Every structure is written in structure tokens, then in C-alpha cells.
Amino acid sequence: MPRNGQLPPPLSGSSVQLLLQFGLDHGLSGDRCLAGTGLDWQDLADPAFVVRLDQELQLIRNLAQALGDIPGAGIQAGLRYRLASRSVWGFALLSCATLRDAIGMAFRYQSLWNPLTEFHVEENGDLLATTIDDSALPEDLRAFIVDRDLGISVSFMRDLIGTTLPAVSVALRRPQPADTRPYEDLFGMTPVFGATENRVVRNSAGFLDRPLPGANTEVVRQCEAQCQALLARWPVQEGLASQLRNRMIVRPGVLPDMETLAEELHMSLRTLRRRLADEGTSFRQLQEEVREALAEEMLAEGLKLEHVADTLGYGEVSNFIRAYRRWKGVTPHRDRGRRSEGA
């Protein structure tokens, strides 16, 4: 998600590769899975390739639309994620001394592995409650992504301790699906659907301070240093402006208007305008920052002007060219040429 008007940290291609394989295994073609993402097979074959947040979101949208009738499709996808495939962050967790340490590590650096939703954890005696904030997601993707995150959480827990903590209660914001068996298989119970928040409460008695089999203090130290270095490149900006950027970045092409965002944040338009003014910005300025940052990134990747204009919601290429000239003082074509000469 955006940091100070910049793009979010680029994502490892491993998640997209996993999601693509999930689609292929369910009978989808690669072209259908990757439609509208700007990605191709050559990109994903490069182990050093990184993916933008909007590209992964488009792939998820393609999967959700094509496989939405499959019970628990998001859960199935999430269960395929493994800590060992999550690069330095995953190795850091696997090397922690205890489950408590691993959970703390996971939440400190969650933006490196899951910038789509925000996890919160609360310990109360032997109970461990986890909430998943999906409010910044496009509405049509919330159910699939939260289901995926539920599957990921269980898979990662199994990687750490060989099992999962027993569920005490599960509440989800999504409507009740026709088939609830995937949730019953995952949690051992039927969740409460249509709840006000996504919340899973587990019994953690005897688990949190149990030594982990892969504990290695030196590996943790080295991996955490690398995690800190990555986060330092994208410092987090707090405040309303940052929240609004986060909500815009996940919906390129359909940037939400001010009324929609004010409603999502449960505040009046007047309050939203005033708080942005207090932070020295405006809604229009935030829209421009998000579009400019995305445009610069997509053009640097060689995407066609038509694709960039459509993704950013300009419709006509000419409208995008005028906006780009306003930002940079030159046309996209000339700016590309200048970058090529400097390379």
C-alpha cells in the first residue's frame, strides 16, 4: 500500500506464481488468470521479478470471478502458502525461539508478506484472538481474500508447530455461503457469518512458549535486519491521508470518490475535508499522487499507454497524456525516451 504517496513495497512473485498455479489446477488458462495484470509467463519465470499490489489484486479478481462457485476456493488457495516460500520473512519466523516470538515477528513485519489486509492480535489468558481488517479492500474481493488469509494463517501455524491452535469461536463479515464445510474443516466449527468483524479466537494454552524445532538466534538476527532494511525503504505514514491512499491503491481504475471513502471511514464529508486540510493536503491531491505513482511504475515496466490510461481510470489516452504532462512537464513517450537514454 502507498507510503508517503509512493507505491507499496513490491511483492515477491512467489504469491502470484502460487495463485496462478491454483487457477491452472482448476482448469483455467494462464491467459485468463493473468488477464489485465500486465504480467506474462516470462516475468514469472524470473526469480528476481517483483509484483505490484494492483497486479496481484487483478489476478485475485480473475480467480474469484472464475472460481467463485467452488466452495472454499479462497481457503484452498491460502492453504498452499508455506513459510519457506516467503523469503527472508518466512525464514525469520521458522527460526524464532517460540511461537510467541514468531507471532510477534509476523505482526511487526506484516506489510512485507500481506499488504492487502491488516491483522491484529490480542492475548487474554489462554485465549488468542486475531482480527482481520478488510475495510481497505475492494468489496468484490473481500470474501475471497479473507478466506485466503484464513487458510494462510492455518498453513503457517502448521509450519511452525506441526498443528494449529484449537478454535474457540469464529466470526466472519462475509455472507454465509451455500456450503460451509470448508470452514468447518478448517476450524472444526461453523463460523458466525454476517458478523461486524473477522475474528478468530483460539485456545493457546501450552503453545505460545513452547520451543520451536527450527530455533536459531543468529538466523533470526540476520533475517530481522533484512526485514528492517526493507521497511526502511518504505516508511509508514500515519494519518487520514495514508488511510485514504491505502484504500485508493487497491482499486486502480475505479478510484473511489470522496463520498464512498467518507462512508467507509464513518465520517462526514466536512470532517474528512477538514482533517485532510489539517494534514496539509486535499482529496484531489491524494488522487493525483496515487495516479502519478502508479503511472510512473507501469510506464517503467514498459506497459502500453492504453493499458495505463485504462487502469488509472482515464478512459482516453489523451486525457492521461495531459495529466502526465502536468505531473512531469513532458509526455509519457518523451519521459520514456529520457529514461532509456539514462539507463
PDB file of N, CA and C in Angstrom, residues 29-41 52-63 252-253 298 303-304 306-312:
ATOM      1  N   SER A  29      -7.007 -21.180 -18.014  1.00  0.00           N
ATOM      2  CA  SER A  29      -5.807 -20.967 -18.824  1.00  0.00           C
ATOM      3  C   SER A  29      -4.944 -19.895 -18.175  1.00  0.00           C
ATOM      4  N   GLY A  30      -3.661 -19.907 -18.501  1.00  0.00           N
ATOM      5  CA  GLY A  30      -2.775 -18.882 -17.974  1.00  0.00           C
ATOM      6  C   GLY A  30      -3.190 -17.495 -18.417  1.00  0.00           C
ATOM      7  N   ASP A  31      -3.632 -17.378 -19.663  1.00  0.00           N
ATOM      8  CA  ASP A  31      -4.051 -16.071 -20.173  1.00  0.00           C
ATOM      9  C   ASP A  31      -5.252 -15.541 -19.404  1.00  0.00           C
ATOM     10  N   ARG A  32      -6.178 -16.421 -19.053  1.00  0.00           N
ATOM     11  CA  ARG A  32      -7.345 -15.962 -18.302  1.00  0.00           C
ATOM     12  C   ARG A  32      -6.945 -15.523 -16.899  1.00  0.00           C
ATOM     13  N   CYS A  33      -6.057 -16.259 -16.278  1.00  0.00           N
ATOM     14  CA  CYS A  33      -5.610 -15.892 -14.930  1.00  0.00           C
ATOM     15  C   CYS A  33      -4.901 -14.540 -14.921  1.00  0.00           C
ATOM     16  N   LEU A  34      -4.086 -14.294 -15.941  1.00  0.00           N
ATOM     17  CA  LEU A  34      -3.243 -13.096 -15.970  1.00  0.00           C
ATOM     18  C   LEU A  34      -3.880 -11.926 -16.705  1.00  0.00           C
ATOM     19  N   ALA A  35      -5.090 -12.085 -17.206  1.00  0.00           N
ATOM     20  CA  ALA A  35      -5.744 -11.025 -17.978  1.00  0.00           C
ATOM     21  C   ALA A  35      -5.809  -9.724 -17.181  1.00  0.00           C
ATOM     22  N   GLY A  36      -5.336  -8.643 -17.795  1.00  0.00           N
ATOM     23  CA  GLY A  36      -5.409  -7.329 -17.164  1.00  0.00           C
ATOM     24  C   GLY A  36      -4.352  -7.052 -16.120  1.00  0.00           C
ATOM     25  N   THR A  37      -3.454  -8.004 -15.877  1.00  0.00           N
ATOM     26  CA  THR A  37      -2.424  -7.797 -14.850  1.00  0.00           C
ATOM     27  C   THR A  37      -1.174  -7.120 -15.395  1.00  0.00           C
ATOM     28  N   GLY A  38      -0.976  -7.200 -16.713  1.00  0.00           N
ATOM     29  CA  GLY A  38       0.276  -6.703 -17.283  1.00  0.00           C
ATOM     30  C   GLY A  38       1.426  -7.661 -17.075  1.00  0.00           C
ATOM     31  N   LEU A  39       1.141  -8.861 -16.552  1.00  0.00           N
ATOM     32  CA  LEU A  39       2.176  -9.870 -16.317  1.00  0.00           C
ATOM     33  C   LEU A  39       2.160 -10.904 -17.434  1.00  0.00           C
ATOM     34  N   ASP A  40       3.299 -11.526 -17.672  1.00  0.00           N
ATOM     35  CA  ASP A  40       3.345 -12.632 -18.620  1.00  0.00           C
ATOM     36  C   ASP A  40       4.215 -13.744 -18.044  1.00  0.00           C
ATOM     37  N   TRP A  41       4.265 -14.850 -18.776  1.00  0.00           N
ATOM     38  CA  TRP A  41       4.994 -16.020 -18.288  1.00  0.00           C
ATOM     39  C   TRP A  41       6.481 -15.723 -18.099  1.00  0.00           C
ATOM     40  N   ARG A  52       3.621  -5.677  -8.466  1.00  0.00           N
ATOM     41  CA  ARG A  52       2.902  -4.579  -7.832  1.00  0.00           C
ATOM     42  C   ARG A  52       1.631  -5.109  -7.173  1.00  0.00           C
ATOM     43  N   LEU A  53       1.173  -4.369  -6.177  1.00  0.00           N
ATOM     44  CA  LEU A  53      -0.024  -4.769  -5.451  1.00  0.00           C
ATOM     45  C   LEU A  53      -1.234  -4.850  -6.368  1.00  0.00           C
ATOM     46  N   ASP A  54      -1.398  -3.887  -7.266  1.00  0.00           N
ATOM     47  CA  ASP A  54      -2.575  -3.903  -8.136  1.00  0.00           C
ATOM     48  C   ASP A  54      -2.545  -5.079  -9.101  1.00  0.00           C
ATOM     49  N   GLN A  55      -1.347  -5.566  -9.443  1.00  0.00           N
ATOM     50  CA  GLN A  55      -1.253  -6.723 -10.327  1.00  0.00           C
ATOM     51  C   GLN A  55      -1.735  -7.986  -9.619  1.00  0.00           C
ATOM     52  N   GLU A  56      -1.323  -8.161  -8.363  1.00  0.00           N
ATOM     53  CA  GLU A  56      -1.806  -9.326  -7.619  1.00  0.00           C
ATOM     54  C   GLU A  56      -3.308  -9.237  -7.392  1.00  0.00           C
ATOM     55  N   LEU A  57      -3.815  -8.035  -7.136  1.00  0.00           N
ATOM     56  CA  LEU A  57      -5.254  -7.872  -6.945  1.00  0.00           C
ATOM     57  C   LEU A  57      -6.034  -8.250  -8.200  1.00  0.00           C
ATOM     58  N   GLN A  58      -5.520  -7.879  -9.371  1.00  0.00           N
ATOM     59  CA  GLN A  58      -6.214  -8.221 -10.607  1.00  0.00           C
ATOM     60  C   GLN A  58      -6.224  -9.729 -10.820  1.00  0.00           C
ATOM     61  N   LEU A  59      -5.122 -10.389 -10.511  1.00  0.00           N
ATOM     62  CA  LEU A  59      -5.085 -11.848 -10.613  1.00  0.00           C
ATOM     63  C   LEU A  59      -6.103 -12.466  -9.659  1.00  0.00           C
ATOM     64  N   ILE A  60      -6.172 -11.963  -8.441  1.00  0.00           N
ATOM     65  CA  ILE A  60      -7.148 -12.477  -7.477  1.00  0.00           C
ATOM     66  C   ILE A  60      -8.562 -12.244  -7.983  1.00  0.00           C
ATOM     67  N   ARG A  61      -8.811 -11.086  -8.579  1.00  0.00           N
ATOM     68  CA  ARG A  61     -10.145 -10.808  -9.126  1.00  0.00           C
ATOM     69  C   ARG A  61     -10.496 -11.813 -10.216  1.00  0.00           C
ATOM     70  N   ASN A  62      -9.537 -12.117 -11.076  1.00  0.00           N
ATOM     71  CA  ASN A  62      -9.788 -13.100 -12.135  1.00  0.00           C
ATOM     72  C   ASN A  62     -10.139 -14.461 -11.538  1.00  0.00           C
ATOM     73  N   LEU A  63      -9.410 -14.867 -10.500  1.00  0.00           N
ATOM     74  CA  LEU A  63      -9.676 -16.157  -9.865  1.00  0.00           C
ATOM     75  C   LEU A  63     -11.028 -16.153  -9.160  1.00  0.00           C
ATOM     76  N   PRO A 252      -7.248   0.561  -8.366  1.00  0.00           N
ATOM     77  CA  PRO A 252      -6.893   1.364  -9.531  1.00  0.00           C
ATOM     78  C   PRO A 252      -7.870   1.101 -10.663  1.00  0.00           C
ATOM     79  N   GLY A 253      -8.232   2.150 -11.387  1.00  0.00           N
ATOM     80  CA  GLY A 253      -9.202   2.008 -12.466  1.00  0.00           C
ATOM     81  C   GLY A 253     -10.599   2.350 -12.001  1.00  0.00           C
ATOM     82  N   MET A 298       4.174   1.805 -13.869  1.00  0.00           N
ATOM     83  CA  MET A 298       3.726   0.994 -15.003  1.00  0.00           C
ATOM     84  C   MET A 298       4.467   1.354 -16.286  1.00  0.00           C
ATOM     85  N   LEU A 303       4.642  -0.948 -20.007  1.00  0.00           N
ATOM     86  CA  LEU A 303       3.247  -1.203 -20.360  1.00  0.00           C
ATOM     87  C   LEU A 303       2.753  -0.163 -21.364  1.00  0.00           C
ATOM     88  N   LYS A 304       1.810  -0.559 -22.202  1.00  0.00           N
ATOM     89  CA  LYS A 304       1.276   0.330 -23.225  1.00  0.00           C
ATOM     90  C   LYS A 304       0.476   1.467 -22.590  1.00  0.00           C
ATOM     91  N   GLU A 306      -2.279   2.706 -23.520  1.00  0.00           N
ATOM     92  CA  GLU A 306      -3.704   2.386 -23.443  1.00  0.00           C
ATOM     93  C   GLU A 306      -4.020   1.630 -22.149  1.00  0.00           C
ATOM     94  N   HIS A 307      -3.138   0.703 -21.804  1.00  0.00           N
ATOM     95  CA  HIS A 307      -3.350  -0.086 -20.582  1.00  0.00           C
ATOM     96  C   HIS A 307      -3.220   0.803 -19.343  1.00  0.00           C
ATOM     97  N   VAL A 308      -2.212   1.661 -19.324  1.00  0.00           N
ATOM     98  CA  VAL A 308      -2.002   2.543 -18.172  1.00  0.00           C
ATOM     99  C   VAL A 308      -3.188   3.485 -18.003  1.00  0.00           C
ATOM    100  N   ALA A 309      -3.628   4.089 -19.111  1.00  0.00           N
ATOM    101  CA  ALA A 309      -4.748   5.029 -19.052  1.00  0.00           C
ATOM    102  C   ALA A 309      -6.008   4.350 -18.536  1.00  0.00           C
ATOM    103  N   ASP A 310      -6.265   3.138 -19.018  1.00  0.00           N
ATOM    104  CA  ASP A 310      -7.465   2.411 -18.600  1.00  0.00           C
ATOM    105  C   ASP A 310      -7.374   2.007 -17.134  1.00  0.00           C
ATOM    106  N   THR A 311      -6.202   1.522 -16.716  1.00  0.00           N
ATOM    107  CA  THR A 311      -6.022   1.085 -15.331  1.00  0.00           C
ATOM    108  C   THR A 311      -6.232   2.231 -14.352  1.00  0.00           C
ATOM    109  N   LEU A 312      -5.796   3.428 -14.736  1.00  0.00           N
ATOM    110  CA  LEU A 312      -5.889   4.582 -13.840  1.00  0.00           C
ATOM    111  C   LEU A 312      -7.210   5.325 -13.964  1.00  0.00           C
TER     112      LEU A 312
END
